[in-house]
Amino acid sequence: RKEVEQDPGPFNVPEGATVAFNCTYSNSASQSFFWYRQDCRKEPKLLMSVYSSGNEDGRFTAQLNRASQYISLLIRDSKLSDSATYLCVVNKRTGRRALTFGSGTRLQVQP
Amino acid sequence: NAGVTQTPKFQVLKTGQSMTLQCAQDMNHNSMYWYRQDPGMGLRLIYYSASEGTTDKGEVPNGYNVSRLNKREFSLRLESAAPSQTSVYFCASSESSTGYGYTFGSGTRLTVV
């Protein structure tokens, strides 16, 4: 079983739509949680960190449910420029101290 | 611009050839990482260096070696390239190993024929 699992998509949505991605992680020792964005053939870039209390950054909202070990990302009012792959990322409290990446969910926003 | 610089950006190798991928950061970060990305697999950790002078294996270290030359530089070496090592390789650095503040290089696209 992968440590971080995501639906690969693609999610095809019209401009202005609201779209949500979920991600599950298997290691209860996970400590830090993030969403990264990766454009085609580019390096990943941090979109936002995810906190237990939930956090919002403009049109983006991230939630963490530690009991169920899942993380979500909600994008409101989708823009064409939101088209990308969204990577769910976790870091463990112990052991190998490096980020573990999900395989990503691809979003295509259509005009 | 400050950040992580990887060289080369593209490389084609023949099976059995060796090469070194270079990575340098100018942000005074302590930790550095090498990942590979294959279609449908996400990024997988090859090796990492939590601090200057230390290196540790990641998820997929076989066929690779690394050197943390100094605080700035972390190189990845393929001693005898195999077609299974065809991938996109990303170097990253961070201030600490907590996971916050990762900066990635732009990647090296390697093809082994």
Coordinates of N, CA and C in Angstrom, one line a residue:
Chain A
R1 N 0.9 -1.2 0.0 CA 0.0 0.0 0.0 C 0.9 1.2 0.0
K2 N 0.5 2.2 -0.9 CA 1.3 3.4 -0.9 C 1.1 4.2 0.4
E3 N 2.1 5.0 0.8 CA 2.0 5.8 2.0 C 1.0 6.9 1.8
V4 N 1.0 7.5 0.6 CA 0.1 8.6 0.3 C -0.7 8.2 -1.0
E5 N -2.0 8.2 -0.9 CA -2.8 7.8 -2.1 C -3.7 8.9 -2.5
Q6 N -3.7 9.1 -3.9 CA -4.6 10.1 -4.5 C -5.3 9.5 -5.7
D7 N -6.4 10.0 -6.0 CA -7.1 9.7 -7.2 C -6.4 10.4 -8.4
P8 N -5.9 9.7 -9.4 CA -5.1 10.4 -10.4 C -5.8 11.3 -11.3
G9 N -7.2 11.2 -11.3 CA -8.0 12.0 -12.2 C -7.9 11.5 -13.7
P10 N -8.0 12.3 -14.7 CA -8.1 13.8 -14.5 C -9.5 14.3 -14.1
F11 N -9.5 15.4 -13.5 CA -10.7 16.1 -13.2 C -10.9 17.2 -14.2
N12 N -11.9 17.1 -15.0 CA -12.2 18.1 -16.1 C -13.4 18.9 -15.6
V13 N -13.1 20.2 -15.3 CA -14.2 21.1 -14.8 C -14.2 22.3 -15.6
P14 N -15.4 23.0 -15.7 CA -15.5 24.3 -16.4 C -15.0 25.4 -15.5
E15 N -14.6 26.5 -16.2 CA -14.2 27.7 -15.4 C -15.3 28.1 -14.5
G16 N -14.9 28.5 -13.3 CA -15.9 28.9 -12.3 C -16.4 27.8 -11.4
A17 N -16.1 26.6 -11.7 CA -16.6 25.5 -10.9 C -15.8 25.3 -9.6
T18 N -16.4 24.6 -8.7 CA -15.7 24.3 -7.4 C -15.3 22.8 -7.5
V19 N -14.1 22.5 -7.2 CA -13.6 21.1 -7.3 C -12.8 20.8 -6.0
A20 N -13.0 19.5 -5.6 CA -12.3 19.0 -4.4 C -11.5 17.8 -4.6
F21 N -10.3 17.7 -4.0 CA -9.5 16.6 -4.1 C -9.3 16.0 -2.7
N22 N -9.2 14.7 -2.6 CA -8.9 14.1 -1.3 C -7.7 13.2 -1.5
C23 N -7.1 13.0 -0.3 CA -5.8 12.2 -0.3 C -5.9 11.4 1.1
T24 N -5.4 10.2 1.1 CA -5.3 9.5 2.3 C -3.8 9.1 2.6
Y25 N -3.4 9.1 3.8 CA -2.1 8.7 4.2 C -2.1 7.5 5.2
S26 N -1.1 6.7 5.1 CA -1.2 5.4 5.9 C -0.4 5.5 7.2
N27 N 0.5 6.4 7.3 CA 1.4 6.4 8.5 C 0.9 7.4 9.5
S28 N 0.4 6.8 10.6 CA -0.1 7.7 11.7 C 0.9 8.6 12.3
A29 N 2.2 8.3 12.0 CA 3.3 9.1 12.6 C 3.5 10.4 11.7
S30 N 2.7 10.6 10.7 CA 2.9 11.7 9.8 C 2.6 13.0 10.6
Q31 N 3.5 14.0 10.4 CA 3.4 15.2 11.2 C 3.0 16.4 10.5
S32 N 3.6 16.6 9.3 CA 3.4 17.8 8.5 C 2.7 17.4 7.2
F33 N 1.9 18.3 6.7 CA 1.0 18.0 5.6 C 1.0 19.2 4.6
F34 N 1.1 18.9 3.3 CA 1.2 20.0 2.3 C 0.4 19.6 1.1
W35 N 0.0 20.6 0.3 CA -0.3 20.5 -1.1 C 0.7 21.2 -1.9
Y36 N 1.2 20.5 -2.9 CA 2.1 21.1 -3.9 C 1.4 21.1 -5.2
R37 N 1.8 22.0 -6.1 CA 1.3 22.1 -7.4 C 2.4 21.9 -8.4
Q38 N 2.1 21.1 -9.4 CA 3.2 20.8 -10.4 C 2.6 21.0 -11.8
D39 N 3.2 22.0 -12.5 CA 2.8 22.2 -13.9 C 3.5 21.2 -14.8
C40 N 3.0 21.0 -16.0 CA 3.6 20.0 -16.9 C 5.1 20.2 -17.1
R41 N 5.9 19.2 -16.8 CA 7.3 19.2 -17.1 C 8.0 20.3 -16.3
K42 N 7.4 20.7 -15.2 CA 8.1 21.6 -14.3 C 8.3 21.0 -12.9
E43 N 9.0 21.7 -12.0 CA 9.2 21.3 -10.7 C 8.0 21.5 -9.8
P44 N 7.8 20.7 -8.8 CA 6.7 21.0 -7.8 C 7.0 22.3 -7.1
K45 N 5.9 23.0 -6.7 CA 6.0 24.2 -5.9 C 4.9 24.1 -4.9
L46 N 5.3 24.6 -3.7 CA 4.4 24.6 -2.5 C 3.1 25.4 -2.8
L47 N 2.0 24.8 -2.7 CA 0.7 25.6 -2.8 C 0.3 26.1 -1.4
M48 N 0.2 25.1 -0.5 CA -0.1 25.5 0.9 C 0.2 24.4 1.9
S49 N 0.4 24.8 3.1 CA 0.5 23.8 4.2 C -0.9 23.5 4.7
V50 N -1.1 22.4 5.4 CA -2.4 21.9 5.8 C -2.3 21.8 7.3
Y51 N -3.2 22.4 8.0 CA -3.2 22.4 9.5 C -4.5 21.7 10.0
S52 N -4.5 21.2 11.2 CA -5.6 20.5 11.8 C -6.9 21.4 11.8
S53 N -6.6 22.6 12.0 CA -7.8 23.6 12.1 C -8.3 24.0 10.8
G54 N -7.6 23.5 9.7 CA -8.0 23.9 8.4 C -7.4 25.3 8.1
N55 N -7.2 25.6 6.8 CA -6.6 26.9 6.4 C -7.1 27.2 5.0
E56 N -7.1 28.5 4.8 CA -7.6 29.0 3.5 C -6.6 30.0 3.0
D57 N -6.5 30.0 1.7 CA -5.6 31.0 1.0 C -6.3 31.4 -0.3
G58 N -7.1 32.5 -0.2 CA -7.8 32.9 -1.3 C -8.9 31.9 -1.7
R59 N -8.8 31.4 -2.9 CA -9.8 30.4 -3.4 C -9.5 29.0 -3.0
F60 N -8.4 28.8 -2.3 CA -8.0 27.4 -1.9 C -8.2 27.2 -0.4
T61 N -8.8 26.1 -0.1 CA -9.0 25.7 1.3 C -8.5 24.3 1.5
A62 N -7.7 24.1 2.5 CA -7.2 22.8 2.9 C -7.7 22.3 4.2
Q63 N -8.0 21.0 4.3 CA -8.5 20.5 5.6 C -7.7 19.2 5.9
L64 N -7.5 18.9 7.2 CA -6.8 17.7 7.6 C -7.7 17.0 8.6
N65 N -7.9 15.7 8.4 CA -8.6 14.9 9.4 C -7.7 13.8 9.9
R66 N -7.1 14.0 11.1 CA -6.1 13.1 11.6 C -6.7 11.7 11.9
A67 N -7.9 11.8 12.5 CA -8.6 10.5 12.9 C -8.8 9.6 11.7
S68 N -9.2 10.1 10.6 CA -9.4 9.3 9.4 C -8.2 9.3 8.5
Q69 N -7.2 10.1 8.8 CA -6.0 10.1 8.0 C -6.2 10.5 6.5
Y70 N -7.0 11.6 6.4 CA -7.1 12.1 5.0 C -7.0 13.6 5.0
I71 N -6.6 14.1 3.9 CA -6.4 15.6 3.6 C -7.2 15.9 2.4
S72 N -7.7 17.1 2.4 CA -8.5 17.6 1.3 C -8.1 19.0 0.8
L73 N -8.3 19.2 -0.5 CA -8.1 20.5 -1.1 C -9.3 20.9 -1.8
L74 N -9.8 22.1 -1.6 CA -11.0 22.6 -2.3 C -10.6 23.9 -3.0
I75 N -10.9 23.9 -4.3 CA -10.6 25.1 -5.1 C -12.0 25.6 -5.6
R76 N -12.2 26.9 -5.3 CA -13.4 27.6 -5.7 C -13.1 28.4 -6.9
D77 N -14.2 28.7 -7.7 CA -14.1 29.6 -8.8 C -12.9 29.3 -9.7
S78 N -12.8 28.0 -10.1 CA -11.6 27.6 -10.9 C -11.3 28.5 -12.1
K79 N -10.0 28.7 -12.2 CA -9.5 29.5 -13.4 C -8.7 28.5 -14.3
L80 N -8.6 29.0 -15.6 CA -7.8 28.2 -16.5 C -6.4 27.9 -16.0
S81 N -5.9 28.9 -15.3 CA -4.5 28.8 -14.8 C -4.4 27.8 -13.6
D82 N -5.5 27.3 -13.1 CA -5.4 26.3 -12.1 C -5.1 24.9 -12.6
S83 N -5.2 24.8 -14.0 CA -4.9 23.5 -14.6 C -3.4 23.1 -14.3
A84 N -3.3 21.9 -13.6 CA -2.0 21.4 -13.1 C -2.2 20.1 -12.5
T85 N -1.2 19.5 -11.9 CA -1.3 18.3 -11.1 C -1.1 18.7 -9.7
Y86 N -1.9 18.3 -8.8 CA -1.9 18.6 -7.4 C -1.4 17.4 -6.6
L87 N -0.3 17.7 -5.9 CA 0.4 16.6 -5.1 C 0.1 16.7 -3.6
C88 N -0.3 15.6 -3.1 CA -0.5 15.6 -1.6 C 0.8 15.1 -1.0
V89 N 1.2 15.7 0.1 CA 2.6 15.5 0.6 C 2.5 15.4 2.1
V90 N 3.3 14.5 2.7 CA 3.3 14.3 4.1 C 4.8 14.2 4.6
N91 N 5.0 14.5 5.9 CA 6.3 14.3 6.4 C 6.1 13.6 7.8
K92 N 6.9 12.6 8.0 CA 6.8 11.9 9.3 C 7.5 12.5 10.4
R93 N 7.0 12.2 11.6 CA 7.6 12.7 12.9 C 8.9 12.0 13.2
T94 N 9.0 10.7 12.8 CA 10.2 9.9 13.1 C 10.7 9.2 11.9
G95 N 11.8 8.6 12.0 CA 12.4 7.9 10.8 C 12.9 8.8 9.8
R96 N 12.7 8.4 8.5 CA 13.2 9.1 7.4 C 12.6 10.5 7.3
R97 N 13.4 11.5 7.5 CA 12.9 12.9 7.6 C 13.0 13.6 6.2
A98 N 12.1 13.2 5.4 CA 12.0 13.8 4.1 C 10.5 13.6 3.6
L99 N 10.1 14.5 2.7 CA 8.7 14.5 2.3 C 8.4 13.3 1.5
T100 N 7.2 12.8 1.7 CA 6.6 11.7 0.9 C 5.5 12.2 0.1
F101 N 5.6 12.0 -1.2 CA 4.7 12.5 -2.2 C 3.7 11.5 -2.7
G102 N 2.4 12.0 -2.8 CA 1.4 11.2 -3.6 C 1.7 11.3 -5.1
S103 N 1.1 10.5 -5.9 CA 1.3 10.5 -7.3 C 0.6 11.6 -8.0
G104 N -0.3 12.3 -7.3 CA -0.9 13.5 -7.9 C -2.2 13.3 -8.5
T105 N -3.0 14.4 -8.5 CA -4.3 14.4 -9.1 C -4.3 15.5 -10.2
R106 N -4.6 15.2 -11.4 CA -4.5 16.1 -12.5 C -5.9 16.9 -12.7
L107 N -5.8 18.2 -12.7 CA -6.9 19.0 -12.9 C -6.8 19.7 -14.3
Q108 N -7.9 19.7 -15.0 CA -7.9 20.4 -16.3 C -9.2 21.3 -16.2
V109 N -9.0 22.6 -16.2 CA -10.1 23.6 -16.2 C -10.3 24.0 -17.6
Q110 N -11.6 23.9 -18.1 CA -11.9 24.1 -19.5 C -12.7 25.4 -19.6
P111 N -12.5 26.1 -20.7 CA -13.2 27.4 -20.9 C -14.7 27.1 -21.2
Chain B
N1 N 18.8 34.5 -9.8 CA 17.8 34.3 -8.8 C 18.3 33.3 -7.8
A2 N 18.0 33.5 -6.5 CA 18.4 32.5 -5.5 C 17.6 31.2 -5.7
G3 N 18.2 30.1 -5.4 CA 17.4 28.9 -5.5 C 18.2 27.7 -5.6
V4 N 17.7 26.6 -6.3 CA 18.4 25.4 -6.5 C 18.7 25.2 -8.0
T5 N 19.9 25.0 -8.3 CA 20.4 24.8 -9.7 C 20.8 23.4 -9.9
Q6 N 20.2 22.8 -11.0 CA 20.6 21.4 -11.4 C 21.2 21.5 -12.7
T7 N 22.3 20.7 -12.9 CA 22.9 20.5 -14.2 C 23.2 19.0 -14.4
P8 N 23.1 18.5 -15.7 CA 22.5 19.1 -16.8 C 21.0 19.1 -16.8
K9 N 20.3 19.8 -17.7 CA 18.9 19.7 -17.8 C 18.4 18.5 -18.6
F10 N 19.1 18.1 -19.5 CA 18.8 16.9 -20.3 C 20.1 16.1 -20.5
Q11 N 19.9 14.8 -20.6 CA 21.0 13.9 -20.8 C 20.5 12.6 -21.4
V12 N 21.2 12.1 -22.4 CA 21.0 10.7 -22.9 C 22.2 9.9 -22.7
L13 N 22.1 8.8 -22.1 CA 23.2 7.9 -21.8 C 22.9 6.5 -22.4
K14 N 24.0 5.8 -22.7 CA 23.9 4.4 -23.1 C 24.0 3.5 -21.9
T15 N 23.3 2.4 -22.0 CA 23.4 1.5 -20.9 C 24.8 1.2 -20.5
G16 N 25.1 1.2 -19.2 CA 26.4 1.0 -18.7 C 27.3 2.2 -18.5
Q17 N 26.9 3.3 -19.1 CA 27.7 4.5 -18.9 C 27.4 5.1 -17.5
S18 N 28.4 5.9 -17.1 CA 28.2 6.6 -15.8 C 28.1 8.1 -16.0
M19 N 27.5 8.7 -15.0 CA 27.4 10.2 -15.0 C 27.0 10.7 -13.6
T20 N 27.3 12.0 -13.4 CA 27.0 12.6 -12.2 C 26.0 13.8 -12.4
L21 N 24.9 13.8 -11.7 CA 24.0 14.9 -11.7 C 24.4 15.9 -10.6
Q22 N 24.5 17.2 -11.0 CA 25.0 18.2 -10.0 C 23.8 19.0 -9.5
C23 N 23.9 19.4 -8.2 CA 22.9 20.2 -7.6 C 23.6 21.2 -6.6
A24 N 23.2 22.4 -6.7 CA 23.7 23.4 -5.8 C 22.6 24.4 -5.4
Q25 N 22.7 24.8 -4.1 CA 21.7 25.7 -3.6 C 22.4 26.9 -2.9
D26 N 21.8 28.1 -3.0 CA 22.5 29.2 -2.5 C 21.6 29.9 -1.4
M27 N 20.8 29.1 -0.7 CA 19.9 29.6 0.3 C 20.4 29.2 1.7
N28 N 21.6 28.7 1.8 CA 22.2 28.3 3.1 C 21.3 27.2 3.8
H29 N 20.7 26.4 3.0 CA 19.8 25.3 3.6 C 20.7 24.2 4.1
N30 N 20.2 23.6 5.2 CA 20.9 22.5 5.8 C 20.7 21.1 5.1
S31 N 19.4 20.9 4.7 CA 19.0 19.6 4.1 C 18.9 19.6 2.6
M32 N 19.3 18.5 2.0 CA 19.2 18.4 0.5 C 18.7 17.0 0.2
Y33 N 18.0 16.9 -1.0 CA 17.3 15.7 -1.3 C 17.5 15.4 -2.8
W34 N 17.4 14.2 -3.2 CA 17.3 13.8 -4.6 C 16.1 12.9 -4.7
Y35 N 15.2 13.3 -5.7 CA 14.0 12.5 -6.0 C 14.0 12.1 -7.5
R36 N 13.3 11.0 -7.8 CA 13.0 10.7 -9.2 C 11.5 10.7 -9.4
Q37 N 11.1 11.1 -10.6 CA 9.7 11.1 -10.9 C 9.4 10.3 -12.2
D38 N 8.6 9.3 -12.1 CA 8.2 8.5 -13.2 C 6.7 8.6 -13.4
P39 N 6.2 8.4 -14.6 CA 4.8 8.6 -14.9 C 4.0 7.7 -13.9
G40 N 3.0 8.3 -13.3 CA 2.1 7.6 -12.4 C 2.6 7.1 -11.1
M41 N 3.9 7.5 -10.8 CA 4.6 7.0 -9.6 C 4.8 8.2 -8.6
G42 N 4.6 9.4 -9.0 CA 4.9 10.5 -8.1 C 6.4 10.6 -7.9
L43 N 6.8 11.4 -7.0 CA 8.2 11.6 -6.6 C 8.6 10.6 -5.6
R44 N 9.7 9.9 -5.9 CA 10.2 8.9 -4.9 C 11.6 9.4 -4.5
L45 N 11.9 9.3 -3.2 CA 13.1 9.7 -2.6 C 14.3 8.7 -2.9
I46 N 15.4 9.2 -3.4 CA 16.5 8.4 -3.7 C 17.5 8.4 -2.5
Y47 N 18.0 9.6 -2.2 CA 18.9 9.8 -1.1 C 18.6 11.2 -0.6
Y48 N 19.0 11.4 0.7 CA 18.9 12.7 1.3 C 20.1 13.0 2.2
S49 N 20.3 14.2 2.5 CA 21.3 14.7 3.4 C 20.7 15.7 4.4
A50 N 20.6 15.2 5.6 CA 19.9 16.1 6.6 C 20.8 17.3 6.9
S51 N 22.1 17.1 6.9 CA 23.0 18.2 7.2 C 24.4 17.9 6.5
E52 N 25.2 18.9 6.4 CA 26.5 18.7 5.8 C 27.2 17.5 6.5
G53 N 27.8 16.6 5.7 CA 28.5 15.5 6.2 C 27.7 14.3 6.5
T54 N 26.4 14.3 6.2 CA 25.6 13.1 6.4 C 24.8 12.8 5.2
T55 N 24.6 11.6 4.9 CA 23.7 11.1 3.8 C 23.0 9.9 4.2
D56 N 21.8 9.7 3.7 CA 21.0 8.5 4.1 C 20.2 8.1 2.9
K57 N 19.9 6.8 2.9 CA 19.2 6.2 1.8 C 17.7 6.6 1.9
G58 N 17.1 6.7 0.7 CA 15.7 6.9 0.7 C 14.9 5.7 0.3
E59 N 13.9 5.8 -0.5 CA 13.0 4.7 -0.8 C 13.6 3.9 -1.9
V60 N 14.3 4.5 -2.9 CA 14.8 3.8 -4.1 C 16.3 4.1 -4.3
P61 N 17.2 3.7 -3.4 CA 18.6 4.0 -3.5 C 19.5 3.2 -4.5
N62 N 19.0 2.0 -4.8 CA 19.8 1.0 -5.6 C 20.2 1.6 -6.9
G63 N 21.5 1.5 -7.2 CA 22.0 2.0 -8.5 C 22.5 3.4 -8.5
Y64 N 22.4 4.0 -7.3 CA 22.9 5.4 -7.1 C 23.8 5.6 -6.0
N65 N 24.7 6.6 -6.1 CA 25.5 7.1 -4.9 C 25.4 8.6 -4.9
V66 N 25.6 9.1 -3.7 CA 25.6 10.6 -3.5 C 26.8 11.1 -2.8
S67 N 27.0 12.4 -2.9 CA 28.1 13.0 -2.2 C 27.6 14.4 -1.8
R68 N 27.7 14.7 -0.5 CA 27.4 16.0 0.0 C 28.7 16.7 0.1
L69 N 29.1 17.4 -1.0 CA 30.4 17.9 -1.1 C 30.7 19.0 -0.1
N70 N 29.7 19.8 0.2 CA 29.8 20.9 1.1 C 28.3 21.3 1.4
K71 N 28.1 22.4 2.1 CA 26.7 22.7 2.5 C 25.9 23.1 1.2
R72 N 26.5 23.6 0.2 CA 25.8 24.0 -1.0 C 25.5 22.9 -2.0
E73 N 26.4 21.9 -2.1 CA 26.3 21.0 -3.2 C 26.0 19.6 -2.8
F74 N 25.2 18.9 -3.6 CA 24.8 17.5 -3.3 C 24.6 16.9 -4.7
S75 N 25.6 15.9 -5.0 CA 25.6 15.3 -6.3 C 25.1 13.9 -6.2
L76 N 24.5 13.5 -7.4 CA 24.0 12.1 -7.5 C 24.7 11.4 -8.6
R77 N 25.2 10.2 -8.4 CA 26.0 9.5 -9.4 C 25.4 8.2 -9.8
L78 N 25.3 8.0 -11.1 CA 24.9 6.7 -11.6 C 26.1 6.0 -12.1
E79 N 26.5 4.9 -11.5 CA 27.8 4.3 -11.8 C 27.7 3.5 -13.1
S80 N 26.6 2.8 -13.3 CA 26.4 2.0 -14.5 C 24.9 2.1 -14.9
A81 N 24.6 3.1 -15.8 CA 23.2 3.4 -16.1 C 22.4 2.2 -16.7
A82 N 21.2 2.1 -16.3 CA 20.3 1.1 -16.8 C 19.0 1.8 -17.4
P83 N 18.3 1.2 -18.3 CA 17.1 1.8 -18.9 C 16.1 2.1 -17.8
S84 N 16.1 1.3 -16.7 CA 15.1 1.5 -15.6 C 15.4 2.8 -14.9
Q85 N 16.5 3.4 -15.1 CA 16.8 4.7 -14.5 C 16.4 5.9 -15.4
T86 N 15.8 5.6 -16.5 CA 15.2 6.7 -17.3 C 14.1 7.4 -16.5
S87 N 14.3 8.7 -16.2 CA 13.4 9.3 -15.3 C 13.6 10.8 -15.4
V88 N 12.8 11.6 -14.6 CA 13.1 13.0 -14.3 C 13.6 13.1 -12.9
Y89 N 14.8 13.7 -12.7 CA 15.4 13.7 -11.4 C 15.3 15.2 -10.9
F90 N 14.8 15.3 -9.7 CA 14.7 16.6 -9.0 C 15.5 16.6 -7.7
C91 N 16.3 17.7 -7.6 CA 17.0 18.0 -6.4 C 16.2 19.0 -5.6
A92 N 16.2 19.0 -4.3 CA 15.5 19.9 -3.5 C 16.4 20.2 -2.2
S93 N 16.1 21.4 -1.6 CA 16.7 21.7 -0.4 C 15.7 22.3 0.6
S94 N 16.0 22.3 1.9 CA 15.2 22.9 2.9 C 16.0 23.3 4.1
E95 N 15.5 24.3 4.8 CA 16.2 24.8 6.0 C 16.4 23.7 7.0
S96 N 15.3 22.9 7.2 CA 15.4 21.8 8.1 C 14.6 20.6 7.6
S97 N 14.6 19.5 8.3 CA 13.9 18.3 7.8 C 12.5 18.2 8.2
T98 N 11.9 19.3 8.7 CA 10.5 19.2 9.2 C 9.5 19.2 8.0
G99 N 10.0 19.5 6.8 CA 9.2 19.5 5.6 C 8.8 20.9 5.1
Y100 N 9.0 21.9 5.9 CA 8.6 23.2 5.5 C 9.7 23.8 4.6
G101 N 9.3 24.6 3.6 CA 10.2 25.4 2.9 C 11.1 24.6 1.9
Y102 N 10.6 23.5 1.3 CA 11.3 22.8 0.3 C 11.3 23.7 -1.0
T103 N 12.5 23.8 -1.6 CA 12.7 24.4 -2.9 C 13.3 23.4 -3.8
F104 N 12.7 23.3 -5.0 CA 13.1 22.3 -6.0 C 13.9 22.9 -7.1
G105 N 14.8 22.2 -7.6 CA 15.5 22.6 -8.9 C 14.5 22.3 -10.0
S106 N 14.9 22.7 -11.2 CA 14.0 22.6 -12.4 C 14.1 21.2 -13.0
G107 N 14.9 20.3 -12.5 CA 14.9 18.9 -12.9 C 15.9 18.6 -14.0
T108 N 16.3 17.3 -14.0 CA 17.2 16.7 -15.1 C 16.4 15.6 -15.8
R109 N 16.2 15.7 -17.1 CA 15.5 14.6 -17.8 C 16.6 13.7 -18.4
L110 N 16.6 12.5 -17.8 CA 17.6 11.5 -18.2 C 17.0 10.4 -19.0
T111 N 17.5 10.0 -20.1 CA 17.1 8.9 -20.9 C 18.3 7.9 -21.0
V112 N 18.1 6.7 -20.7 CA 19.1 5.6 -20.8 C 18.6 4.7 -21.9
V113 N 19.4 4.6 -22.9 CA 19.1 3.7 -24.1 C 19.9 2.4 -24.2

